[in-house]
Amino acid sequence: MKAARWVTQLDPGLRELRAMTVAMVAVLATYGSALLVEHAADLRVDVVIQAVVLAMTLARTLRGADYWNLALAFVVVPAVAAGTNELNSLFAGDHVTADVLFVAVVAASIAIRRFGARATKIGSLTVLPLVSILVLPGPSARSDDHSLWVALFALIACGWVTATLMIAGRLGFVERVRALPWRSDAPSAKSASRIPASTRMALQMSAALTAAFVIGRVFYAGHWTWVVLTAFIVCSGARGRGDVIHKGLLRALGAALGTVVATEIAGLMGRDDPMSIVIIFAVLALATWLRTRSYAYWAVCVTSVLSLLYGYYGETGTDLLRTRLIEILIGSALGITASWLILPVKTNQVLRRRVADALERLSQFLGPPDWFDAEELARRQARFDTSVGLVRQLAGPLEAQRALAMRLRGKARHADAIDAVRQCVRPVRVLVKCQEARPELRTDPELTQLRAQVSANVTALRRAIGRQPGPAYTPVETAVRSKAASSLVDIDAALGELAEVFVPVRETVPS
C-alpha cells in the first residue's frame, strides 16, 4: 500500500508510467527485431545498439505527435541515420571533417526552429541518429556496413514506435494520435531582440561542441565522446541561462552518481554478462518514467546505462571511472559557459513568451466562432495543452529559484506563473466535456457573457505581458450555477494569479 501511494504521489494518474510502458514495449520490440536481422545478415552489434537508442529517443520525441510528425519520422530518421554511418566512418579517419560536419548539422537542426513547430520537429528528429553514434562503446565501435542497413534499422525503430503509440492511443492507454493539418505551428510572440532565440541556441551549441571536440580529441582521444555527449545534453533544449545551469548541475551530479554505481556493478558482472542487458533495460524504463519528475533521475539512470554498456564490452576500472567523471564535469562546464556567455537568453524572458503563447491558445479556445463545435473545440484544447507543456518545461530552474528565495526570505514569483497556467488545464478539459454532454449550453446567455468576460481578461493579460497599453485585468463576478460556469471562474482565478506575477499592482486595479 505504501509503495502504491508513493507511486501515485510521484506520478498522479500514472500518466508517465503508462507512457514508459509504451516506450519500453517499442524498445524491446526494436531490440528483438534488430537482433534477428543482425544475426541473419552477420552485421556488427553496433547497429542493434543504435536501433535501441533511436527507439528510446523516438518514443519520447513522438509522444503526443500527430500523423504528420509520425510520417516525418519515417522520412527524416532513416535518411539521417544512413548519413551518420558515413560520418561514423570519418570519425576514425578524417575526424576533423567529421567533427565539423557533426557541429554544423546539430547547429542547423536548432536554427530551423525559428520556422515553426514542424521545422522544430524535423530538427529534433534529425539530431537523434547523430546522438546515437556518440553512445557506441569505444572509438573502434563504428559501423562499416552499408548505409542501407543502418537506414533499415532506423525504419525498424520508427515502425515499432509508431505502431505502439497508435495502438496504445486507440486503446486509451496514452494520448491518442491526432490528425492535425500540416500548418499547426504554435504561436510565437515576436521578440524585441534582433537575433531569434533559436539562432542564439545554435551558436551556443556550436561553441560548446567545438570546444568539447577539441578538448576530447587532444586530452581524451580514447573516449572523446563523453565530453561531446555531455556538452550536447547540457546545451540541448536550453531554455535560458537558469535552465542550462540547472540542467548542467543536475547532469554533473547525477552522472557522477550513476557512473560510480554502475561502474561498480559492471565490474562485478564482467564482460558479456547477459545480466547487464537485463539491468540496462530496467534502468532505461526507470529513466523514462522519472524524467519528467526531475532531470536528476534521468541523468543518474542514463549515465548508469552507458557505464553498464561500456562494462559489458569490458571497459571497467578505477582509472576509467576517474576519466569518465572528469570528462562529464568538463562537458557540463562547457555547456554552461557557452549558454551564459554567447548571446545569453534569460529564463524569465522565455517564460514571458511561453505564457503569452499559452494565453493566445486559451484565447482561441474561448473565442468564436466555433466554440460549441465539438471537433474544433477538441483541437483547440489539444493546442492549449501543447502550449502548457512548453511552459512546464521551465519549471525546474524556476521552482529551484523559488525554493531558494523562500529559504532566504526573498521573493521569486515566476514559478507561480507556471502553477497558474497549469491550473487552467483541468477547467479547459471540463468545458470540453460539458459541451459534449450538454449541447444546450450554446444558447445559455449567462454562460456566453461569462465566457466573453474571461476571454477579455485573457486579452488584457496578453497585452500586459507584452507591455502594451490596454484595459486592465478585472476579476469576474458571477453566481456559479453550472459546472461549465464554475470552470470559467476557475480559469479567471488562475488569470488573477498571473496578473499578480506579470502586472504591476497599480495596473491590476480597474480605474
mmCIF file of C-alpha atoms in Angstrom, residues 117-366:
data_model
loop_
_atom_site.group_PDB
_atom_site.id
_atom_site.type_symbol
_atom_site.label_atom_id
_atom_site.label_comp_id
_atom_site.label_asym_id
_atom_site.label_seq_id
_atom_site.Cartn_x
_atom_site.Cartn_y
_atom_site.Cartn_z
ATOM 1 C CA ALA A 117 6.673 23.684 -34.832
ATOM 2 C CA ARG A 118 7.034 21.429 -37.879
ATOM 3 C CA ALA A 119 10.560 22.664 -38.515
ATOM 4 C CA THR A 120 11.332 22.189 -34.822
ATOM 5 C CA LYS A 121 10.157 18.581 -35.026
ATOM 6 C CA ILE A 122 12.295 17.984 -38.124
ATOM 7 C CA GLY A 123 15.293 19.360 -36.240
ATOM 8 C CA SER A 124 14.599 17.134 -33.256
ATOM 9 C CA LEU A 125 14.312 14.051 -35.465
ATOM 10 C CA THR A 126 17.489 14.964 -37.351
ATOM 11 C CA VAL A 127 19.637 15.047 -34.253
ATOM 12 C CA LEU A 128 18.537 11.646 -32.879
ATOM 13 C CA PRO A 129 20.706 9.468 -35.180
ATOM 14 C CA LEU A 130 23.641 11.803 -34.590
ATOM 15 C CA VAL A 131 23.437 11.355 -30.839
ATOM 16 C CA SER A 132 23.041 7.602 -31.189
ATOM 17 C CA ILE A 133 26.577 7.237 -32.580
ATOM 18 C CA LEU A 134 28.018 9.009 -29.531
ATOM 19 C CA VAL A 135 26.872 6.269 -27.161
ATOM 20 C CA LEU A 136 28.622 3.452 -29.023
ATOM 21 C CA PRO A 137 31.346 1.970 -26.760
ATOM 22 C CA GLY A 138 34.908 2.742 -27.736
ATOM 23 C CA PRO A 139 36.375 4.656 -30.677
ATOM 24 C CA SER A 140 36.626 1.455 -32.728
ATOM 25 C CA ALA A 141 32.904 0.698 -32.356
ATOM 26 C CA ARG A 142 31.924 2.143 -35.702
ATOM 27 C CA SER A 143 29.774 0.530 -38.337
ATOM 28 C CA ASP A 144 31.462 -0.313 -41.650
ATOM 29 C CA ASP A 145 28.242 -1.808 -43.009
ATOM 30 C CA HIS A 146 26.361 -0.374 -45.925
ATOM 31 C CA SER A 147 24.322 2.715 -45.141
ATOM 32 C CA LEU A 148 21.161 0.983 -46.339
ATOM 33 C CA TRP A 149 21.416 -1.459 -43.432
ATOM 34 C CA VAL A 150 21.614 1.436 -40.981
ATOM 35 C CA ALA A 151 18.587 3.048 -42.629
ATOM 36 C CA LEU A 152 16.719 -0.263 -42.355
ATOM 37 C CA PHE A 153 17.368 -0.462 -38.614
ATOM 38 C CA ALA A 154 16.143 3.128 -38.264
ATOM 39 C CA LEU A 155 12.961 2.143 -40.103
ATOM 40 C CA ILE A 156 12.514 -0.775 -37.706
ATOM 41 C CA ALA A 157 12.725 1.619 -34.756
ATOM 42 C CA CYS A 158 10.286 4.061 -36.391
ATOM 43 C CA GLY A 159 7.888 1.250 -37.217
ATOM 44 C CA TRP A 160 7.713 -0.193 -33.722
ATOM 45 C CA VAL A 161 7.447 3.220 -32.030
ATOM 46 C CA THR A 162 4.668 4.310 -34.387
ATOM 47 C CA ALA A 163 2.778 1.025 -34.007
ATOM 48 C CA THR A 164 2.891 1.050 -30.210
ATOM 49 C CA LEU A 165 1.877 4.715 -29.983
ATOM 50 C CA MET A 166 -1.076 4.246 -32.328
ATOM 51 C CA ILE A 167 -2.304 1.027 -30.724
ATOM 52 C CA ALA A 168 -1.923 2.361 -27.180
ATOM 53 C CA GLY A 169 -3.675 5.572 -28.223
ATOM 54 C CA ARG A 170 -6.645 3.730 -29.686
ATOM 55 C CA LEU A 171 -6.933 1.649 -26.509
ATOM 56 C CA GLY A 172 -6.962 4.846 -24.429
ATOM 57 C CA PHE A 173 -3.777 3.852 -22.636
ATOM 58 C CA VAL A 174 -1.935 7.019 -23.707
ATOM 59 C CA GLU A 175 -2.808 10.157 -25.635
ATOM 60 C CA ARG A 176 -4.320 9.318 -28.989
ATOM 61 C CA VAL A 177 -2.508 10.219 -32.205
ATOM 62 C CA ARG A 178 -4.192 13.299 -33.663
ATOM 63 C CA ALA A 179 -4.959 14.209 -37.272
ATOM 64 C CA LEU A 180 -3.995 17.881 -37.379
ATOM 65 C CA PRO A 181 -3.465 19.962 -40.508
ATOM 66 C CA TRP A 182 0.102 20.387 -41.718
ATOM 67 C CA ARG A 183 0.278 24.022 -40.661
ATOM 68 C CA SER A 184 -0.301 23.532 -36.943
ATOM 69 C CA ASP A 185 2.587 25.657 -35.721
ATOM 70 C CA ALA A 186 2.346 27.032 -32.204
ATOM 71 C CA PRO A 187 2.056 30.801 -31.939
ATOM 72 C CA SER A 188 5.175 32.675 -31.007
ATOM 73 C CA ALA A 189 5.441 36.153 -29.664
ATOM 74 C CA LYS A 190 7.821 38.400 -31.528
ATOM 75 C CA SER A 191 10.958 39.098 -29.584
ATOM 76 C CA ALA A 192 12.331 42.572 -29.198
ATOM 77 C CA SER A 193 15.763 41.130 -29.912
ATOM 78 C CA ARG A 194 17.060 41.169 -33.480
ATOM 79 C CA ILE A 195 18.547 37.697 -33.043
ATOM 80 C CA PRO A 196 15.998 34.860 -32.697
ATOM 81 C CA ALA A 197 16.342 32.577 -29.702
ATOM 82 C CA SER A 198 16.882 29.588 -31.995
ATOM 83 C CA THR A 199 19.873 31.304 -33.611
ATOM 84 C CA ARG A 200 21.338 32.093 -30.203
ATOM 85 C CA MET A 201 20.927 28.493 -29.078
ATOM 86 C CA ALA A 202 22.522 27.237 -32.303
ATOM 87 C CA LEU A 203 25.558 29.450 -31.750
ATOM 88 C CA GLN A 204 25.819 28.349 -28.122
ATOM 89 C CA MET A 205 25.639 24.692 -29.113
ATOM 90 C CA SER A 206 28.245 25.212 -31.838
ATOM 91 C CA ALA A 207 30.677 26.791 -29.403
ATOM 92 C CA ALA A 208 30.142 24.135 -26.728
ATOM 93 C CA LEU A 209 30.501 21.225 -29.157
ATOM 94 C CA THR A 210 33.560 22.716 -30.859
ATOM 95 C CA ALA A 211 35.315 23.151 -27.532
ATOM 96 C CA ALA A 212 34.238 19.639 -26.487
ATOM 97 C CA PHE A 213 35.642 18.095 -29.664
ATOM 98 C CA VAL A 214 38.963 19.925 -29.275
ATOM 99 C CA ILE A 215 39.386 19.013 -25.593
ATOM 100 C CA GLY A 216 38.195 15.453 -26.152
ATOM 101 C CA ARG A 217 40.467 14.836 -29.129
ATOM 102 C CA VAL A 218 43.558 16.396 -27.509
ATOM 103 C CA PHE A 219 43.318 15.104 -23.941
ATOM 104 C CA TYR A 220 40.972 12.072 -24.084
ATOM 105 C CA ALA A 221 41.460 10.577 -27.532
ATOM 106 C CA GLY A 222 40.224 7.142 -26.445
ATOM 107 C CA HIS A 223 36.932 8.399 -25.013
ATOM 108 C CA TRP A 224 36.357 11.825 -26.557
ATOM 109 C CA THR A 225 32.631 11.110 -26.994
ATOM 110 C CA TRP A 226 31.943 11.533 -23.260
ATOM 111 C CA VAL A 227 32.888 15.221 -23.315
ATOM 112 C CA VAL A 228 30.919 15.831 -26.522
ATOM 113 C CA LEU A 229 27.832 13.944 -25.356
ATOM 114 C CA THR A 230 27.727 15.799 -22.027
ATOM 115 C CA ALA A 231 28.156 19.205 -23.670
ATOM 116 C CA PHE A 232 25.359 18.338 -26.112
ATOM 117 C CA ILE A 233 22.964 17.202 -23.362
ATOM 118 C CA VAL A 234 23.557 20.312 -21.246
ATOM 119 C CA CYS A 235 23.068 22.705 -24.173
ATOM 120 C CA SER A 236 20.300 20.740 -25.859
ATOM 121 C CA GLY A 237 16.936 22.370 -25.361
ATOM 122 C CA ALA A 238 18.414 25.001 -23.054
ATOM 123 C CA ARG A 239 15.568 27.350 -22.192
ATOM 124 C CA GLY A 240 17.557 30.238 -20.821
ATOM 125 C CA ARG A 241 20.544 30.729 -18.539
ATOM 126 C CA GLY A 242 18.759 29.480 -15.452
ATOM 127 C CA ASP A 243 17.643 26.321 -17.205
ATOM 128 C CA VAL A 244 21.086 25.454 -18.549
ATOM 129 C CA ILE A 245 22.857 25.864 -15.226
ATOM 130 C CA HIS A 246 20.106 23.882 -13.512
ATOM 131 C CA LYS A 247 20.383 21.099 -16.092
ATOM 132 C CA GLY A 248 24.184 21.265 -16.059
ATOM 133 C CA LEU A 249 24.432 20.833 -12.309
ATOM 134 C CA LEU A 250 21.898 18.003 -12.271
ATOM 135 C CA ARG A 251 23.680 16.339 -15.174
ATOM 136 C CA ALA A 252 27.062 16.565 -13.459
ATOM 137 C CA LEU A 253 25.853 15.372 -10.058
ATOM 138 C CA GLY A 254 23.513 12.717 -11.426
ATOM 139 C CA ALA A 255 26.059 11.447 -13.914
ATOM 140 C CA ALA A 256 28.722 11.221 -11.244
ATOM 141 C CA LEU A 257 26.455 9.148 -9.006
ATOM 142 C CA GLY A 258 25.238 6.957 -11.863
ATOM 143 C CA THR A 259 28.747 6.392 -13.155
ATOM 144 C CA VAL A 260 30.129 5.332 -9.776
ATOM 145 C CA VAL A 261 27.300 2.918 -9.002
ATOM 146 C CA ALA A 262 27.023 1.416 -12.487
ATOM 147 C CA THR A 263 30.774 1.012 -12.926
ATOM 148 C CA GLU A 264 30.954 -0.964 -9.716
ATOM 149 C CA ILE A 265 28.036 -3.176 -10.804
ATOM 150 C CA ALA A 266 29.579 -3.713 -14.240
ATOM 151 C CA GLY A 267 32.878 -4.680 -12.600
ATOM 152 C CA LEU A 268 31.113 -7.360 -10.553
ATOM 153 C CA MET A 269 29.340 -8.919 -13.542
ATOM 154 C CA GLY A 270 32.166 -8.885 -16.037
ATOM 155 C CA ARG A 271 32.367 -8.777 -19.808
ATOM 156 C CA ASP A 272 29.496 -10.122 -21.975
ATOM 157 C CA ASP A 273 27.330 -10.947 -18.948
ATOM 158 C CA PRO A 274 23.683 -11.221 -20.154
ATOM 159 C CA MET A 275 22.506 -9.844 -16.819
ATOM 160 C CA SER A 276 23.990 -6.490 -17.840
ATOM 161 C CA ILE A 277 21.484 -6.291 -20.705
ATOM 162 C CA VAL A 278 18.598 -7.024 -18.339
ATOM 163 C CA ILE A 279 19.736 -4.313 -15.935
ATOM 164 C CA ILE A 280 20.243 -1.846 -18.811
ATOM 165 C CA PHE A 281 16.630 -2.215 -19.969
ATOM 166 C CA ALA A 282 15.340 -1.989 -16.395
ATOM 167 C CA VAL A 283 17.277 1.237 -15.791
ATOM 168 C CA LEU A 284 16.089 2.624 -19.152
ATOM 169 C CA ALA A 285 12.497 2.031 -18.073
ATOM 170 C CA LEU A 286 13.115 3.807 -14.774
ATOM 171 C CA ALA A 287 14.764 6.734 -16.567
ATOM 172 C CA THR A 288 11.831 7.104 -18.949
ATOM 173 C CA TRP A 289 9.324 7.072 -16.119
ATOM 174 C CA LEU A 290 11.090 9.541 -13.824
ATOM 175 C CA ARG A 291 12.449 12.020 -16.381
ATOM 176 C CA THR A 292 9.549 14.463 -16.152
ATOM 177 C CA ARG A 293 9.696 14.354 -12.368
ATOM 178 C CA SER A 294 13.291 15.567 -12.246
ATOM 179 C CA TYR A 295 16.154 15.744 -14.713
ATOM 180 C CA ALA A 296 18.410 14.394 -11.951
ATOM 181 C CA TYR A 297 16.724 10.970 -12.213
ATOM 182 C CA TRP A 298 17.300 10.958 -15.958
ATOM 183 C CA ALA A 299 20.962 11.904 -15.546
ATOM 184 C CA VAL A 300 21.594 9.153 -12.994
ATOM 185 C CA CYS A 301 19.821 6.456 -14.991
ATOM 186 C CA VAL A 302 21.136 7.274 -18.455
ATOM 187 C CA THR A 303 24.720 7.588 -17.243
ATOM 188 C CA SER A 304 24.282 4.271 -15.445
ATOM 189 C CA VAL A 305 23.131 2.701 -18.699
ATOM 190 C CA LEU A 306 26.187 3.997 -20.550
ATOM 191 C CA SER A 307 28.512 2.759 -17.814
ATOM 192 C CA LEU A 308 26.867 -0.678 -17.872
ATOM 193 C CA LEU A 309 27.133 -0.768 -21.652
ATOM 194 C CA TYR A 310 30.840 0.024 -21.562
ATOM 195 C CA GLY A 311 31.288 -2.568 -18.816
ATOM 196 C CA TYR A 312 29.527 -5.156 -20.981
ATOM 197 C CA TYR A 313 32.248 -4.576 -23.586
ATOM 198 C CA GLY A 314 34.966 -4.945 -20.966
ATOM 199 C CA GLU A 315 35.789 -1.287 -20.277
ATOM 200 C CA THR A 316 35.944 -1.006 -16.487
ATOM 201 C CA GLY A 317 38.381 0.044 -13.810
ATOM 202 C CA THR A 318 39.189 2.884 -11.420
ATOM 203 C CA ASP A 319 41.194 4.853 -13.980
ATOM 204 C CA LEU A 320 38.362 4.721 -16.492
ATOM 205 C CA LEU A 321 35.889 5.795 -13.822
ATOM 206 C CA ARG A 322 38.031 8.785 -12.916
ATOM 207 C CA THR A 323 38.410 9.762 -16.576
ATOM 208 C CA ARG A 324 34.686 9.489 -17.175
ATOM 209 C CA LEU A 325 33.834 11.711 -14.211
ATOM 210 C CA ILE A 326 36.353 14.357 -15.279
ATOM 211 C CA GLU A 327 35.009 14.402 -18.837
ATOM 212 C CA ILE A 328 31.426 14.725 -17.583
ATOM 213 C CA LEU A 329 32.411 17.721 -15.470
ATOM 214 C CA ILE A 330 34.279 19.304 -18.396
ATOM 215 C CA GLY A 331 31.353 18.789 -20.762
ATOM 216 C CA SER A 332 28.916 20.275 -18.255
ATOM 217 C CA ALA A 333 31.164 23.280 -17.711
ATOM 218 C CA LEU A 334 31.473 23.856 -21.458
ATOM 219 C CA GLY A 335 27.718 23.747 -21.959
ATOM 220 C CA ILE A 336 27.029 26.129 -19.085
ATOM 221 C CA THR A 337 29.756 28.556 -20.114
ATOM 222 C CA ALA A 338 28.602 28.727 -23.744
ATOM 223 C CA SER A 339 24.990 29.330 -22.757
ATOM 224 C CA TRP A 340 25.918 32.056 -20.295
ATOM 225 C CA LEU A 341 28.468 33.969 -22.384
ATOM 226 C CA ILE A 342 27.313 33.674 -26.002
ATOM 227 C CA LEU A 343 24.190 35.757 -26.669
ATOM 228 C CA PRO A 344 22.514 34.507 -23.470
ATOM 229 C CA VAL A 345 18.752 34.125 -23.184
ATOM 230 C CA LYS A 346 17.166 34.963 -19.832
ATOM 231 C CA THR A 347 14.844 32.292 -18.469
ATOM 232 C CA ASN A 348 12.317 34.919 -17.370
ATOM 233 C CA GLN A 349 12.110 36.235 -20.934
ATOM 234 C CA VAL A 350 11.442 32.723 -22.219
ATOM 235 C CA LEU A 351 8.749 32.334 -19.568
ATOM 236 C CA ARG A 352 7.029 35.565 -20.653
ATOM 237 C CA ARG A 353 6.949 34.441 -24.260
ATOM 238 C CA ARG A 354 5.661 30.952 -23.492
ATOM 239 C CA VAL A 355 2.999 32.174 -21.091
ATOM 240 C CA ALA A 356 1.885 34.677 -23.743
ATOM 241 C CA ASP A 357 1.700 31.820 -26.267
ATOM 242 C CA ALA A 358 -0.366 29.714 -23.844
ATOM 243 C CA LEU A 359 -2.728 32.632 -23.283
ATOM 244 C CA GLU A 360 -3.100 33.054 -27.034
ATOM 245 C CA ARG A 361 -4.132 29.415 -27.294
ATOM 246 C CA LEU A 362 -6.516 29.889 -24.376
ATOM 247 C CA SER A 363 -8.000 32.935 -26.112
ATOM 248 C CA GLN A 364 -8.532 30.858 -29.256
ATOM 249 C CA PHE A 365 -10.181 28.142 -27.161
ATOM 250 C CA LEU A 366 -12.630 30.587 -25.579
#
